[in-house]
């Protein structure tokens, strides 16, 4: 057999076994090893090239051509497989690291107004529609404004209705109600007529329980003019109750006592939990007390600078937490200032 036939045969074998080996290659590492073995410097096909010198001249071209062919075939097969492996790897990673853009995101917590602020704003709105201005007075008061000028001189027994936080400065206290604001407005506005609401925090030296807190919000009402009647008061308060609790709400004024009003009353609305039949919320009475009110006492008008012969007025005071509590059936007043997010986020 001539050298030519031998080498051609050998190249055929080299090519076939290379391709066979390649068929078993399943990953890039194996492909790399295959490339070194079948196309590297000491690969069989390369050795054929280095042996070409020993081949008789007239056969060299044929054999060289065939060797080139074999090498190119192996290279092409290798390139094709490399491409296929890369594609497979890409598909694999797309499959496994898939990002589901349809998954709902995490909603960020967003702040909201405290239930007391919400209630206050509703109340402001209702009174704004009736032409009331908002007047603010201070949380720290003198004993005079909180009591004396409101017709409760020193040692007046009615002072016991309000357990008071005193400060180290004699005569300086935390207001126990928003009523002292009445005197401030009167001093500022006299002799003009007055139609204001006075919102704010009030303080009471009390045992904290489900029903009472040491601080809470009130909104005071004050109307002073030349011909203000009890009927004006009733109409204003009824209108307010209807706007806050609903058009159908039934209400009643019950005689009461406050030193700064005469006559005095308390306003009840029909219990909206039981509809008046009696339940634990209304303590079986069918009614819920929502505010205290009355015609401004002549002494108080006078202390404010208004002549009680010419002027009359009405006042009212309502507790905001109490109203929010009733409307939302909250069972414990302490929730309002505990800052528990689970409570706050419900409103
Ligand atoms: N200041 C009273 C309190 O805190 C509430 C009140 C009652 C205010 C009658 C008024 C009123 O203006 O007329 O208990």
Coordinates of N, CA and C and ligand atoms in Angstrom, one line a residue, residues 150 152 161-162 176-180 182 198 202 204 216 218-222 233 256-266 289 291-297 314-319, ligand 1:
X150 N -65.0 81.6 84.9 CA -66.1 80.8 84.4 C -67.1 80.6 85.5
X152 N -66.6 80.1 88.8 CA -66.2 79.2 89.8 C -65.1 79.8 90.7
X161 N -65.4 69.0 89.8 CA -65.8 68.3 88.6 C -64.6 68.0 87.7
X162 N -63.6 68.8 87.9 CA -62.4 68.7 87.1 C -61.1 68.5 87.9
X176 N -58.3 72.1 82.1 CA -59.1 70.9 82.3 C -60.2 70.8 81.3
X177 N -60.5 71.9 80.6 CA -61.5 71.9 79.5 C -61.2 73.1 78.6
X178 N -61.8 73.1 77.4 CA -61.6 74.2 76.5 C -62.4 75.5 76.8
X179 N -63.2 75.4 77.8 CA -64.1 76.6 78.2 C -63.3 77.9 78.5
X180 N -62.1 77.9 79.1 CA -61.4 79.1 79.4 C -61.2 79.9 78.1
X182 N -63.3 80.6 76.0 CA -64.4 81.5 75.8 C -64.1 82.9 76.3
X198 N -63.6 76.3 69.5 CA -62.3 76.3 70.1 C -61.8 74.9 70.3
X202 N -57.1 68.8 76.3 CA -57.4 69.2 77.7 C -56.8 68.1 78.6
X204 N -56.6 66.1 82.5 CA -57.3 65.8 83.8 C -56.5 64.8 84.6
X216 N -57.1 64.5 76.4 CA -58.0 64.2 75.3 C -58.4 65.5 74.7
X218 N -61.1 68.4 73.1 CA -62.4 68.9 73.1 C -62.6 69.9 72.0
X219 N -63.8 70.1 71.6 CA -64.2 71.3 70.8 C -65.2 72.1 71.5
X220 N -64.9 73.3 71.8 CA -65.8 74.2 72.5 C -66.5 75.1 71.4
X221 N -67.8 75.4 71.7 CA -68.6 76.3 70.8 C -68.9 77.5 71.6
X222 N -68.8 78.7 70.9 CA -69.3 79.9 71.6 C -69.9 80.8 70.6
X233 N -79.5 77.7 69.9 CA -78.5 76.6 70.4 C -79.1 75.3 70.0
X256 N -79.1 69.8 82.8 CA -77.9 69.4 83.5 C -77.4 70.6 84.3
X257 N -76.2 70.5 84.8 CA -75.6 71.7 85.5 C -74.2 71.9 85.1
X258 N -73.9 73.1 84.7 CA -72.5 73.6 84.6 C -72.5 75.0 85.2
X259 N -71.4 75.4 85.9 CA -71.4 76.7 86.5 C -71.4 77.8 85.5
X260 N -70.9 77.6 84.3 CA -70.7 78.7 83.4 C -71.9 78.9 82.4
X261 N -72.9 78.0 82.6 CA -74.1 78.2 81.7 C -75.4 78.1 82.6
X262 N -76.4 78.8 82.1 CA -77.7 78.8 82.8 C -78.8 79.2 81.8
X263 N -79.7 78.3 81.5 CA -79.8 77.0 82.0 C -78.7 76.1 81.2
X264 N -78.4 74.9 81.8 CA -77.5 74.0 81.2 C -78.2 72.7 80.7
X265 N -77.6 72.1 79.8 CA -78.2 70.8 79.3 C -77.1 69.9 78.8
X266 N -77.5 68.7 78.6 CA -76.6 67.7 77.9 C -77.4 67.2 76.7
X289 N -74.7 60.1 75.3 CA -74.4 61.6 75.6 C -73.3 62.0 74.7
X291 N -72.5 65.8 74.2 CA -72.0 67.1 74.6 C -72.7 67.7 75.7
X292 N -72.0 68.7 76.3 CA -72.6 69.6 77.3 C -72.9 70.9 76.7
X293 N -73.9 71.7 77.2 CA -74.2 73.0 76.5 C -75.0 73.8 77.5
X294 N -75.3 75.0 77.0 CA -76.2 75.9 77.8 C -76.1 77.3 77.4
X295 N -76.9 78.2 78.0 CA -76.8 79.6 77.7 C -75.7 80.2 78.5
X296 N -74.9 81.0 77.9 CA -73.7 81.5 78.7 C -74.2 82.3 79.9
X297 N -73.7 81.9 81.1 CA -74.1 82.5 82.3 C -73.8 84.0 82.3
X314 N -74.7 81.3 73.6 CA -74.7 79.9 74.1 C -73.4 79.3 73.9
X315 N -73.1 78.2 74.6 CA -71.8 77.5 74.5 C -72.1 76.0 74.6
X316 N -71.1 75.3 74.1 CA -71.2 73.8 74.2 C -69.8 73.3 74.2
X317 N -69.6 72.1 74.7 CA -68.3 71.4 74.7 C -68.5 70.0 74.4
X318 N -67.7 69.5 73.4 CA -67.8 68.1 73.1 C -66.4 67.4 73.1
X319 N -66.4 66.1 73.6 CA -65.2 65.4 73.6 C -65.0 64.6 72.4
Ligands
LIG1 N1 -66.4 72.3 79.8 C1 -67.3 71.3 80.1 C2 -66.5 70.0 80.4 O1 -65.4 69.9 80.1 C3 -68.1 71.0 78.8 C4 -69.1 72.1 78.6 C5 -70.3 72.1 79.1 C6 -68.7 73.2 77.8 C7 -71.3 73.1 78.9 C8 -69.6 74.2 77.6 C9 -70.9 74.1 78.1 O2 -69.3 75.3 76.9 O3 -71.7 75.1 77.9 O4 -67.1 69.1 81.1

